[in-house]
mmCIF file of C-alpha atoms in Angstrom:
data_model
loop_
_atom_site.group_PDB
_atom_site.id
_atom_site.type_symbol
_atom_site.label_atom_id
_atom_site.label_comp_id
_atom_site.label_asym_id
_atom_site.label_seq_id
_atom_site.Cartn_x
_atom_site.Cartn_y
_atom_site.Cartn_z
ATOM 1 C CA MET Y 17 -29.312 -11.803 14.040
ATOM 2 C CA LEU Y 18 -28.685 -9.218 11.324
ATOM 3 C CA ALA Y 19 -26.867 -10.252 8.157
ATOM 4 C CA GLY Y 20 -25.972 -8.348 5.025
ATOM 5 C CA LEU Y 21 -26.091 -9.182 1.327
ATOM 6 C CA ILE Y 22 -24.207 -6.947 -1.121
ATOM 7 C CA PHE Y 23 -24.437 -7.294 -4.886
ATOM 8 C CA ALA Y 24 -21.152 -6.857 -6.768
ATOM 9 C CA VAL Y 25 -21.927 -7.852 -10.354
ATOM 10 C CA GLU Y 26 -22.192 -4.757 -12.576
ATOM 11 C CA GLU Y 27 -19.293 -3.258 -14.504
ATOM 12 C CA ALA Y 28 -18.559 0.466 -14.329
ATOM 13 C CA SER Y 29 -20.024 2.392 -17.260
ATOM 14 C CA ASP Y 30 -16.825 4.396 -17.769
ATOM 15 C CA ARG Y 31 -14.310 1.643 -16.949
ATOM 16 C CA PRO Y 32 -14.992 -1.521 -18.968
ATOM 17 C CA GLY Y 33 -13.871 -4.664 -17.177
ATOM 18 C CA THR Y 34 -13.907 -2.973 -13.748
ATOM 19 C CA LEU Y 35 -16.657 -3.851 -11.292
ATOM 20 C CA VAL Y 36 -18.534 -0.937 -9.744
ATOM 21 C CA ALA Y 37 -17.948 -2.466 -6.310
ATOM 22 C CA THR Y 38 -14.178 -2.064 -6.723
ATOM 23 C CA LEU Y 39 -14.251 1.623 -7.696
ATOM 24 C CA PRO Y 40 -12.634 4.018 -5.198
ATOM 25 C CA PHE Y 41 -14.898 5.723 -2.692
ATOM 26 C CA GLY Y 42 -14.091 7.492 0.578
ATOM 27 C CA GLY Y 43 -10.465 6.392 0.644
ATOM 28 C CA MET Y 44 -11.430 2.743 0.107
ATOM 29 C CA THR Y 45 -13.478 0.785 -2.438
ATOM 30 C CA LEU Y 46 -17.254 1.082 -2.637
ATOM 31 C CA LEU Y 47 -17.566 -2.539 -1.485
ATOM 32 C CA GLU Y 48 -15.513 -1.854 1.643
ATOM 33 C CA TYR Y 49 -17.630 1.211 2.368
ATOM 34 C CA GLN Y 50 -20.821 -0.855 2.043
ATOM 35 C CA VAL Y 51 -19.419 -3.509 4.400
ATOM 36 C CA ARG Y 52 -18.558 -0.709 6.832
ATOM 37 C CA LEU Y 53 -22.157 0.517 6.710
ATOM 38 C CA LEU Y 54 -23.524 -2.962 7.407
ATOM 39 C CA ALA Y 55 -21.092 -3.517 10.275
ATOM 40 C CA GLY Y 56 -22.113 -0.160 11.737
ATOM 41 C CA ALA Y 57 -25.769 -1.177 11.515
ATOM 42 C CA GLY Y 58 -25.042 -4.314 13.551
ATOM 43 C CA ALA Y 59 -24.566 -6.988 10.891
ATOM 44 C CA GLU Y 60 -22.613 -9.995 12.117
ATOM 45 C CA GLN Y 61 -22.246 -11.609 8.700
ATOM 46 C CA VAL Y 62 -21.956 -10.142 5.200
ATOM 47 C CA LEU Y 63 -22.267 -12.094 1.964
ATOM 48 C CA ILE Y 64 -21.034 -10.681 -1.352
ATOM 49 C CA ALA Y 65 -23.070 -11.896 -4.347
ATOM 50 C CA VAL Y 66 -20.739 -11.970 -7.366
ATOM 51 C CA GLY Y 67 -20.955 -12.973 -11.011
ATOM 52 C CA ARG Y 68 -17.225 -13.225 -11.550
ATOM 53 C CA MET Y 69 -14.138 -12.750 -9.452
ATOM 54 C CA THR Y 70 -11.492 -10.179 -10.286
ATOM 55 C CA PRO Y 71 -8.198 -9.505 -8.487
ATOM 56 C CA ALA Y 72 -9.504 -6.095 -7.367
ATOM 57 C CA LEU Y 73 -12.692 -7.629 -5.970
ATOM 58 C CA LEU Y 74 -10.768 -10.348 -4.130
ATOM 59 C CA ALA Y 75 -8.452 -7.721 -2.623
ATOM 60 C CA ALA Y 76 -11.427 -5.592 -1.532
ATOM 61 C CA VAL Y 77 -13.119 -8.594 0.089
ATOM 62 C CA ASN Y 78 -9.913 -9.506 1.912
ATOM 63 C CA ARG Y 79 -9.548 -5.969 3.275
ATOM 64 C CA ALA Y 80 -13.219 -5.855 4.291
ATOM 65 C CA SER Y 81 -12.799 -9.174 6.124
ATOM 66 C CA LYS Y 82 -10.447 -7.483 8.590
ATOM 67 C CA ARG Y 83 -13.432 -5.782 10.237
ATOM 68 C CA ASP Y 84 -15.359 -7.344 13.109
ATOM 69 C CA VAL Y 85 -17.758 -9.064 10.721
ATOM 70 C CA ALA Y 86 -17.567 -12.299 8.728
ATOM 71 C CA VAL Y 87 -17.390 -11.608 4.966
ATOM 72 C CA GLU Y 88 -17.930 -14.378 2.419
ATOM 73 C CA ILE Y 89 -18.505 -14.638 -1.330
ATOM 74 C CA VAL Y 90 -21.579 -16.361 -2.825
ATOM 75 C CA ARG Y 91 -22.693 -16.929 -6.397
ATOM 76 C CA SER Y 92 -26.361 -17.830 -5.997
ATOM 77 C CA ALA Y 93 -29.390 -17.447 -3.763
ATOM 78 C CA GLU Y 94 -29.128 -21.113 -2.838
ATOM 79 C CA GLU Y 95 -25.582 -20.673 -1.603
ATOM 80 C CA ALA Y 96 -26.548 -17.524 0.270
ATOM 81 C CA SER Y 97 -29.501 -19.149 2.041
ATOM 82 C CA GLU Y 98 -27.333 -22.104 3.088
ATOM 83 C CA LYS Y 99 -24.713 -19.851 4.683
ATOM 84 C CA MET Y 100 -27.129 -17.730 6.729
ATOM 85 C CA GLU Y 101 -28.867 -18.491 9.997
ATOM 86 C CA PRO Y 102 -32.503 -19.509 9.316
ATOM 87 C CA ASN Y 103 -33.926 -16.748 11.551
ATOM 88 C CA ALA Y 104 -31.609 -13.974 10.375
ATOM 89 C CA ARG Y 105 -32.853 -10.616 9.119
ATOM 90 C CA VAL Y 106 -31.048 -9.871 5.875
ATOM 91 C CA LEU Y 107 -30.231 -6.313 4.827
ATOM 92 C CA VAL Y 108 -29.736 -6.193 1.062
ATOM 93 C CA ILE Y 109 -27.641 -3.488 -0.630
ATOM 94 C CA ALA Y 110 -27.995 -2.948 -4.354
ATOM 95 C CA ASP Y 111 -25.056 -2.999 -6.734
ATOM 96 C CA GLY Y 112 -23.460 0.457 -6.800
ATOM 97 C CA LEU Y 113 -25.430 1.905 -3.881
ATOM 98 C CA VAL Y 114 -24.021 4.848 -1.933
ATOM 99 C CA THR Y 115 -25.785 5.725 1.309
ATOM 100 C CA THR Y 116 -25.166 6.816 4.903
ATOM 101 C CA ASP Y 117 -25.506 5.464 8.434
ATOM 102 C CA PRO Y 118 -28.926 7.031 9.262
ATOM 103 C CA VAL Y 119 -30.498 5.260 6.280
ATOM 104 C CA MET Y 120 -28.918 1.953 7.242
ATOM 105 C CA ASP Y 121 -29.969 2.301 10.873
ATOM 106 C CA ARG Y 122 -33.577 2.909 9.819
ATOM 107 C CA MET Y 123 -33.659 -0.091 7.501
ATOM 108 C CA ALA Y 124 -31.849 -2.355 9.985
ATOM 109 C CA GLY Y 125 -34.541 -1.913 12.641
ATOM 110 C CA GLU Y 126 -36.667 -4.730 13.967
ATOM 111 C CA GLY Y 127 -39.700 -5.653 11.937
ATOM 112 C CA ALA Y 128 -40.973 -7.601 8.963
ATOM 113 C CA GLU Y 129 -39.764 -7.325 5.383
ATOM 114 C CA ALA Y 130 -39.280 -3.783 4.099
ATOM 115 C CA LEU Y 131 -38.195 -1.998 0.923
ATOM 116 C CA LEU Y 132 -36.694 1.476 0.689
ATOM 117 C CA VAL Y 133 -38.573 3.252 -2.105
ATOM 118 C CA THR Y 134 -38.878 6.559 -3.923
ATOM 119 C CA ASP Y 135 -41.884 7.847 -5.865
ATOM 120 C CA ASP Y 136 -39.589 9.787 -8.235
ATOM 121 C CA ALA Y 137 -38.642 7.565 -11.161
ATOM 122 C CA THR Y 138 -35.995 10.101 -12.244
ATOM 123 C CA SER Y 139 -34.265 10.104 -8.850
ATOM 124 C CA PRO Y 140 -30.618 8.936 -8.793
ATOM 125 C CA ALA Y 141 -31.755 6.466 -6.136
ATOM 126 C CA ALA Y 142 -34.433 4.845 -8.338
ATOM 127 C CA ILE Y 143 -33.331 1.396 -9.549
ATOM 128 C CA GLU Y 144 -36.352 -0.650 -10.564
ATOM 129 C CA ARG Y 145 -40.074 0.061 -10.584
ATOM 130 C CA LEU Y 146 -42.134 -1.882 -8.040
ATOM 131 C CA ASP Y 147 -45.608 -0.644 -9.005
ATOM 132 C CA MET Y 148 -47.298 2.349 -10.601
ATOM 133 C CA ARG Y 149 -46.089 4.622 -7.814
ATOM 134 C CA ASP Y 150 -42.841 3.428 -6.226
ATOM 135 C CA CYS Y 151 -39.351 2.508 -7.394
ATOM 136 C CA TRP Y 152 -36.845 0.553 -5.348
ATOM 137 C CA ALA Y 153 -34.184 2.827 -3.794
ATOM 138 C CA GLY Y 154 -31.467 0.260 -3.193
ATOM 139 C CA ILE Y 155 -31.992 -1.274 0.273
ATOM 140 C CA ALA Y 156 -34.267 -4.127 1.324
ATOM 141 C CA ARG Y 157 -34.849 -6.039 4.544
ATOM 142 C CA ILE Y 158 -35.798 -9.636 3.805
ATOM 143 C CA SER Y 159 -35.848 -13.053 5.474
ATOM 144 C CA VAL Y 160 -33.723 -16.120 4.762
ATOM 145 C CA PRO Y 161 -36.747 -18.184 3.598
ATOM 146 C CA GLN Y 162 -37.225 -15.618 0.826
ATOM 147 C CA LEU Y 163 -33.704 -16.378 -0.363
ATOM 148 C CA GLY Y 164 -34.738 -20.015 -0.442
ATOM 149 C CA GLN Y 165 -37.659 -19.134 -2.719
ATOM 150 C CA ILE Y 166 -35.305 -17.530 -5.225
ATOM 151 C CA ALA Y 167 -33.104 -20.613 -5.155
ATOM 152 C CA GLN Y 168 -36.010 -22.608 -6.644
ATOM 153 C CA MET Y 169 -36.154 -20.390 -9.732
ATOM 154 C CA PRO Y 170 -34.521 -21.238 -13.086
ATOM 155 C CA GLU Y 171 -30.753 -20.825 -13.227
ATOM 156 C CA ASP Y 172 -30.884 -17.914 -15.684
ATOM 157 C CA TYR Y 173 -32.708 -15.585 -13.263
ATOM 158 C CA ASP Y 174 -31.242 -12.231 -12.235
ATOM 159 C CA PHE Y 175 -30.489 -12.631 -8.517
ATOM 160 C CA GLN Y 176 -31.062 -8.997 -7.540
ATOM 161 C CA SER Y 177 -34.276 -8.524 -9.555
ATOM 162 C CA ALA Y 178 -35.691 -11.860 -8.422
ATOM 163 C CA LEU Y 179 -35.001 -11.002 -4.786
ATOM 164 C CA LEU Y 180 -36.736 -7.666 -5.227
ATOM 165 C CA ARG Y 181 -39.808 -9.294 -6.786
ATOM 166 C CA VAL Y 182 -40.103 -11.901 -4.045
ATOM 167 C CA ALA Y 183 -39.880 -9.196 -1.378
ATOM 168 C CA ALA Y 184 -42.471 -7.013 -3.144
ATOM 169 C CA GLN Y 185 -44.925 -9.889 -3.617
ATOM 170 C CA SER Y 186 -44.642 -10.820 0.058
ATOM 171 C CA GLY Y 187 -46.214 -7.497 1.011
ATOM 172 C CA ALA Y 188 -43.019 -5.883 2.314
ATOM 173 C CA GLU Y 189 -43.465 -2.479 3.924
ATOM 174 C CA HIS Y 190 -42.525 0.479 1.737
ATOM 175 C CA ILE Y 191 -40.250 2.961 3.528
ATOM 176 C CA THR Y 192 -40.014 6.225 1.615
ATOM 177 C CA LEU Y 193 -36.607 7.739 0.953
ATOM 178 C CA SER Y 194 -36.614 11.139 2.651
ATOM 179 C CA ALA Y 195 -35.326 14.349 1.102
ATOM 180 C CA ALA Y 196 -32.658 14.576 3.830
ATOM 181 C CA TRP Y 197 -31.351 11.107 2.966
ATOM 182 C CA LEU Y 198 -31.249 12.042 -0.702
ATOM 183 C CA ARG Y 199 -29.339 15.242 0.053
ATOM 184 C CA SER Y 200 -26.820 13.305 2.135
ATOM 185 C CA GLY Y 201 -25.748 11.442 -1.003
ATOM 186 C CA HIS Y 202 -28.014 8.376 -1.205
ATOM 187 C CA ALA Y 203 -27.920 7.174 -4.820
ATOM 188 C CA VAL Y 204 -26.937 4.357 -7.138
ATOM 189 C CA GLU Y 205 -23.877 5.079 -9.257
ATOM 190 C CA ARG Y 206 -22.374 3.049 -12.065
ATOM 191 C CA SER Y 207 -19.383 5.223 -12.926
ATOM 192 C CA ALA Y 208 -16.152 6.352 -11.302
ATOM 193 C CA ASP Y 209 -16.986 10.006 -11.982
ATOM 194 C CA GLY Y 210 -20.431 9.604 -10.409
ATOM 195 C CA LEU Y 211 -18.945 8.034 -7.296
ATOM 196 C CA ALA Y 212 -16.420 10.842 -7.012
ATOM 197 C CA SER Y 213 -19.223 13.415 -7.037
ATOM 198 C CA ARG Y 214 -21.198 11.453 -4.437
ATOM 199 C CA ASN Y 215 -18.111 11.220 -2.275
ATOM 200 C CA THR Y 216 -18.272 14.934 -1.454
ATOM 201 C CA GLY Y 217 -21.927 14.754 -0.394
ATOM 202 C CA VAL Y 218 -21.378 11.772 1.873
ATOM 203 C CA LEU Y 219 -18.330 13.394 3.450
ATOM 204 C CA ALA Y 220 -20.373 16.516 4.122
ATOM 205 C CA ALA Y 221 -23.091 14.439 5.796
ATOM 206 C CA LEU Y 222 -20.521 12.724 8.011
ATOM 207 C CA THR Y 223 -19.178 16.028 9.295
ATOM 208 C CA GLU Y 224 -22.661 16.834 10.637
ATOM 209 C CA ARG Y 225 -22.354 14.201 13.373
ATOM 210 C CA ARG Y 226 -20.871 16.795 15.751
ATOM 211 C CA THR Y 227 -23.876 18.947 16.637
ATOM 212 C CA ASP Y 228 -22.718 21.685 19.033
ATOM 213 C CA TRP Y 229 -22.474 25.257 17.738
ATOM 214 C CA ALA Y 230 -18.683 25.421 17.670
ATOM 215 C CA ASP Y 231 -18.324 22.318 15.537
ATOM 216 C CA ARG Y 232 -21.272 23.194 13.297
ATOM 217 C CA TRP Y 233 -20.209 26.746 12.509
ATOM 218 C CA VAL Y 234 -16.411 26.596 12.803
ATOM 219 C CA PHE Y 235 -14.833 23.150 12.711
ATOM 220 C CA THR Y 236 -17.344 21.336 10.494
ATOM 221 C CA PRO Y 237 -16.849 23.750 7.552
ATOM 222 C CA ILE Y 238 -13.094 23.273 7.891
ATOM 223 C CA ALA Y 239 -13.461 19.486 7.892
ATOM 224 C CA ARG Y 240 -15.845 19.654 4.944
ATOM 225 C CA LEU Y 241 -13.257 21.554 2.893
ATOM 226 C CA ALA Y 242 -10.308 19.414 3.934
ATOM 227 C CA LEU Y 243 -11.762 15.891 3.847
ATOM 228 C CA PRO Y 244 -12.168 15.460 0.066
ATOM 229 C CA GLU Y 245 -8.548 16.434 -0.494
ATOM 230 C CA LEU Y 246 -7.289 14.228 2.335
ATOM 231 C CA VAL Y 247 -9.329 11.236 1.158
ATOM 232 C CA ALA Y 248 -8.223 11.723 -2.446
ATOM 233 C CA ARG Y 249 -4.600 11.627 -1.282
ATOM 234 C CA THR Y 250 -5.288 8.626 1.010
ATOM 235 C CA VAL Y 251 -3.884 10.430 4.047
ATOM 236 C CA PRO Y 252 -3.934 7.940 6.972
ATOM 237 C CA GLY Y 253 -5.795 8.707 10.172
ATOM 238 C CA TRP Y 254 -2.629 8.397 12.244
ATOM 239 C CA GLY Y 255 -1.104 11.130 10.080
ATOM 240 C CA LEU Y 256 -3.761 13.609 11.218
ATOM 241 C CA MET Y 257 -3.335 12.518 14.830
ATOM 242 C CA ALA Y 258 0.418 12.970 14.585
ATOM 243 C CA GLY Y 259 0.073 16.371 12.940
ATOM 244 C CA ALA Y 260 -2.400 17.523 15.563
ATOM 245 C CA GLY Y 261 -0.058 16.239 18.269
ATOM 246 C CA VAL Y 262 2.841 18.301 16.960
ATOM 247 C CA VAL Y 263 0.748 21.473 16.731
ATOM 248 C CA ALA Y 264 -0.735 20.850 20.185
ATOM 249 C CA ALA Y 265 2.730 20.346 21.694
ATOM 250 C CA LEU Y 266 3.906 23.648 20.223
ATOM 251 C CA ALA Y 267 0.769 25.399 21.482
ATOM 252 C CA LEU Y 268 1.163 24.063 25.011
ATOM 253 C CA THR Y 269 4.841 25.007 25.007
ATOM 254 C CA ALA Y 270 3.898 28.567 24.073
ATOM 255 C CA ILE Y 271 1.387 28.714 26.930
ATOM 256 C CA ALA Y 272 3.959 27.341 29.370
ATOM 257 C CA PHE Y 273 6.303 30.195 28.397
ATOM 258 C CA GLY Y 274 3.584 32.791 28.955
ATOM 259 C CA TRP Y 275 2.337 33.302 25.382
ATOM 260 C CA VAL Y 276 -1.184 32.203 26.253
ATOM 261 C CA GLY Y 277 -2.939 33.919 23.340
ATOM 262 C CA SER Y 278 -0.629 32.432 20.729
ATOM 263 C CA GLY Y 279 -0.880 29.043 22.402
ATOM 264 C CA ALA Y 280 -4.690 29.194 22.366
ATOM 265 C CA LEU Y 281 -4.660 29.929 18.625
ATOM 266 C CA GLY Y 282 -2.361 26.951 18.087
ATOM 267 C CA ALA Y 283 -4.719 24.784 20.147
ATOM 268 C CA LEU Y 284 -7.593 25.813 17.859
ATOM 269 C CA LEU Y 285 -5.574 24.704 14.827
ATOM 270 C CA ALA Y 286 -4.867 21.375 16.507
ATOM 271 C CA THR Y 287 -8.569 21.041 17.327
ATOM 272 C CA ALA Y 288 -9.523 21.630 13.697
ATOM 273 C CA THR Y 289 -7.101 18.878 12.680
ATOM 274 C CA LEU Y 290 -8.503 16.477 15.285
ATOM 275 C CA ALA Y 291 -12.104 17.217 14.259
ATOM 276 C CA THR Y 292 -11.210 16.488 10.640
ATOM 277 C CA GLY Y 293 -9.534 13.267 11.706
ATOM 278 C CA ALA Y 294 -12.653 12.241 13.623
ATOM 279 C CA ALA Y 295 -14.786 12.758 10.512
ATOM 280 C CA MET Y 296 -12.356 10.719 8.407
ATOM 281 C CA ALA Y 297 -12.347 7.901 10.953
ATOM 282 C CA ALA Y 298 -16.156 7.924 10.970
ATOM 283 C CA LEU Y 299 -16.170 7.579 7.183
ATOM 284 C CA ARG Y 300 -13.961 4.523 7.428
ATOM 285 C CA GLY Y 301 -16.029 3.013 10.230
ATOM 286 C CA GLU Y 302 -13.225 3.292 12.781
ATOM 287 C CA GLU Y 303 -15.389 4.075 15.786
ATOM 288 C CA ALA Y 304 -12.621 3.519 18.333
ATOM 289 C CA ARG Y 305 -10.370 5.951 16.485
ATOM 290 C CA THR Y 306 -13.248 8.436 16.159
ATOM 291 C CA ARG Y 307 -13.725 8.401 19.930
ATOM 292 C CA GLY Y 308 -9.969 8.734 20.346
ATOM 293 C CA PHE Y 309 -9.935 11.946 18.309
ATOM 294 C CA GLU Y 310 -12.857 13.344 20.303
ATOM 295 C CA TRP Y 311 -11.274 12.527 23.666
ATOM 296 C CA ALA Y 312 -8.023 14.064 22.415
ATOM 297 C CA ILE Y 313 -9.844 17.390 21.955
ATOM 298 C CA LEU Y 314 -11.039 17.202 25.564
ATOM 299 C CA ALA Y 315 -7.520 16.406 26.747
ATOM 300 C CA LEU Y 316 -6.176 19.362 24.754
ATOM 301 C CA PHE Y 317 -8.687 21.728 26.338
ATOM 302 C CA ALA Y 318 -7.800 20.413 29.803
ATOM 303 C CA ALA Y 319 -4.090 20.955 29.160
ATOM 304 C CA VAL Y 320 -4.647 24.487 27.825
ATOM 305 C CA ALA Y 321 -6.839 25.456 30.783
ATOM 306 C CA MET Y 322 -4.542 24.020 33.431
ATOM 307 C CA LEU Y 323 -1.345 25.467 31.936
ATOM 308 C CA ALA Y 324 -2.937 28.880 31.473
ATOM 309 C CA ALA Y 325 -4.232 28.789 35.061
ATOM 310 C CA ARG Y 326 -0.823 27.764 36.379
ATOM 311 C CA GLY Y 327 0.824 30.714 34.628
ATOM 312 C CA VAL Y 328 -1.672 33.219 36.052
ATOM 313 C CA GLN Y 329 -1.410 31.654 39.501
ATOM 314 C CA ASP Y 330 2.364 32.081 39.503
ATOM 315 C CA ALA Y 331 1.994 35.718 38.460
ATOM 316 C CA THR Y 332 -0.784 36.686 40.896
ATOM 317 C CA GLN Y 333 -0.159 34.248 43.770
ATOM 318 C CA SER Y 334 -3.893 33.433 43.703
ATOM 319 C CA ALA Y 335 -5.467 29.967 43.563
ATOM 320 C CA THR Y 336 -8.592 31.264 41.812
ATOM 321 C CA PRO Y 337 -7.455 30.573 38.212
ATOM 322 C CA LEU Y 338 -6.522 26.980 39.059
ATOM 323 C CA VAL Y 339 -9.872 26.385 40.779
ATOM 324 C CA LEU Y 340 -11.755 27.797 37.777
ATOM 325 C CA ALA Y 341 -9.772 25.597 35.390
ATOM 326 C CA LEU Y 342 -10.477 22.500 37.497
ATOM 327 C CA VAL Y 343 -14.210 23.280 37.589
ATOM 328 C CA ALA Y 344 -14.305 23.714 33.804
ATOM 329 C CA VAL Y 345 -12.371 20.520 33.068
ATOM 330 C CA VAL Y 346 -14.239 18.310 35.534
ATOM 331 C CA ALA Y 347 -17.641 19.683 34.515
ATOM 332 C CA GLN Y 348 -16.953 19.128 30.823
ATOM 333 C CA PHE Y 349 -15.640 15.616 31.473
ATOM 334 C CA LEU Y 350 -18.901 14.801 33.264
ATOM 335 C CA VAL Y 351 -20.921 16.323 30.405
ATOM 336 C CA GLU Y 352 -19.200 13.929 27.996
ATOM 337 C CA ARG Y 353 -20.199 11.031 30.248
ATOM 338 C CA VAL Y 354 -23.859 11.999 30.689
ATOM 339 C CA PRO Y 355 -26.035 9.945 28.311
ATOM 340 C CA SER Y 356 -28.419 12.821 27.496
ATOM 341 C CA ARG Y 357 -28.683 13.942 23.886
ATOM 342 C CA HIS Y 358 -26.421 16.934 23.458
ATOM 343 C CA ARG Y 359 -28.063 20.250 22.559
ATOM 344 C CA ARG Y 360 -26.761 22.788 20.091
ATOM 345 C CA TRP Y 361 -25.931 25.398 22.755
ATOM 346 C CA TRP Y 362 -24.178 23.016 25.135
ATOM 347 C CA ALA Y 363 -20.485 23.363 25.858
ATOM 348 C CA SER Y 364 -18.001 21.059 24.175
ATOM 349 C CA PRO Y 365 -14.211 20.953 24.427
ATOM 350 C CA SER Y 366 -13.915 22.747 21.082
ATOM 351 C CA ALA Y 367 -16.472 25.374 22.120
ATOM 352 C CA LEU Y 368 -14.603 26.017 25.366
ATOM 353 C CA LEU Y 369 -11.337 26.448 23.462
ATOM 354 C CA LEU Y 370 -13.056 28.946 21.174
ATOM 355 C CA LEU Y 371 -14.429 30.828 24.171
ATOM 356 C CA ILE Y 372 -11.151 31.118 26.078
ATOM 357 C CA THR Y 373 -9.100 32.215 23.061
ATOM 358 C CA PRO Y 374 -10.275 35.870 22.745
ATOM 359 C CA PHE Y 375 -9.836 36.388 26.498
ATOM 360 C CA SER Y 376 -6.312 34.976 26.247
ATOM 361 C CA LEU Y 377 -5.435 37.193 23.296
ATOM 362 C CA ALA Y 378 -6.661 40.254 25.238
ATOM 363 C CA GLY Y 379 -4.634 39.264 28.307
ATOM 364 C CA PHE Y 380 -7.673 38.480 30.522
ATOM 365 C CA VAL Y 381 -6.903 34.814 31.180
ATOM 366 C CA THR Y 382 -8.662 34.658 34.564
ATOM 367 C CA ALA Y 383 -11.835 36.124 33.055
ATOM 368 C CA GLY Y 384 -11.617 33.547 30.271
ATOM 369 C CA LEU Y 385 -11.259 30.727 32.772
ATOM 370 C CA ALA Y 386 -14.278 32.048 34.668
ATOM 371 C CA ALA Y 387 -16.299 32.127 31.444
ATOM 372 C CA VAL Y 388 -15.486 28.539 30.479
ATOM 373 C CA ALA Y 389 -16.091 27.317 34.049
ATOM 374 C CA ILE Y 390 -19.547 28.918 34.124
ATOM 375 C CA TYR Y 391 -20.370 27.631 30.643
ATOM 376 C CA ALA Y 392 -19.255 24.064 31.383
ATOM 377 C CA PHE Y 393 -21.056 23.995 34.728
ATOM 378 C CA ALA Y 394 -24.293 25.338 33.198
ATOM 379 C CA THR Y 395 -24.092 22.645 30.521
ATOM 380 C CA LEU Y 396 -23.557 19.963 33.151
ATOM 381 C CA ALA Y 397 -26.620 21.186 35.051
ATOM 382 C CA ALA Y 398 -28.711 21.051 31.856
ATOM 383 C CA ALA Y 399 -27.416 17.572 31.027
ATOM 384 C CA VAL Y 400 -28.272 16.240 34.479
ATOM 385 C CA GLU Y 401 -31.721 17.817 34.292
ATOM 386 C CA GLY Y 402 -32.243 16.204 30.879
ATOM 387 C CA THR Y 403 -31.385 12.824 32.336
ATOM 388 C CA ARG Y 404 -33.877 13.356 35.176
ATOM 389 C CA GLU Y 405 -36.635 14.228 32.688
ATOM 390 C CA LYS Y 406 -36.036 10.990 30.794
ATOM 391 C CA ALA Y 407 -36.167 9.004 34.020
#
């Protein structure tokens, strides 16, 4: 079993009386974001180590408790060890830590005790020196018996520092913080301004989850520009879905009336909105909603292709456009279902929409449908071959 332990004790350096854990981050509080990270890493239970309760902290804990993970408050190592399963692996997050899913996934892996470290004492991730070379970088994997050891110490001990010392003295593995993790925003912040600056870096890292060329070079930059503003204004995820739905409906209506090029451009705008919504949902740990946004892009492509094909079929009295559209849609649906790791050049619903748009604007809809059908089918063949190689 994986459990989490978050420290929420320190006050913000620029907001006296306000705990760092309750500062805003990513459209929520930092504490809620940390709980989201632990839940995403597989934690079934999260304990919040506090020194004092504030109304803001209580509200943040209550909101975090709505996730599919048990969240409780503790005030000591003894209380924490009593509430955890004896054989649990405990993932510890330092007070004020900002990080991302890849770091959490690495630290949550099976194995003995481990400490995330950096050899740069001036790094924003460096918290406390462990030895002559390494400093703790904010995440530790420990065992419940180690919490029990801390509980035997005098009452005036510092919980976080004592835990770190016990883990270090037990011979915990040192896992070095990589440059990529640091660039993605991994750091410890004690101020509201510092968290705001880290927010942009973490949002940028989240938009990288979509790896195909169309998302990387077209839709990811759009999401990266839009997300900070949307998060700052606390725009809800359903708002983006609704907005994309309106634009998509207008685009499909235009295609149905024969304005295929204009409709394809509208579909691209709707796709950009959906891609941004998917990144926002990922930030908030809403995996079901993230998948919903991604499937909505596939559904939009299918609707564009089928409506465009129907219009050409009516004009030419040929079944070829409809057959090409069906091949493209079915092939791409199967690509999404194949478990192979997607490659940069592979087709995606957004890439297929990008590809068909210039053909539609030029009036060569059938040629565009042929292009997307060939592209989707070639991707499906590569995906199937990749699955065979793994087998």
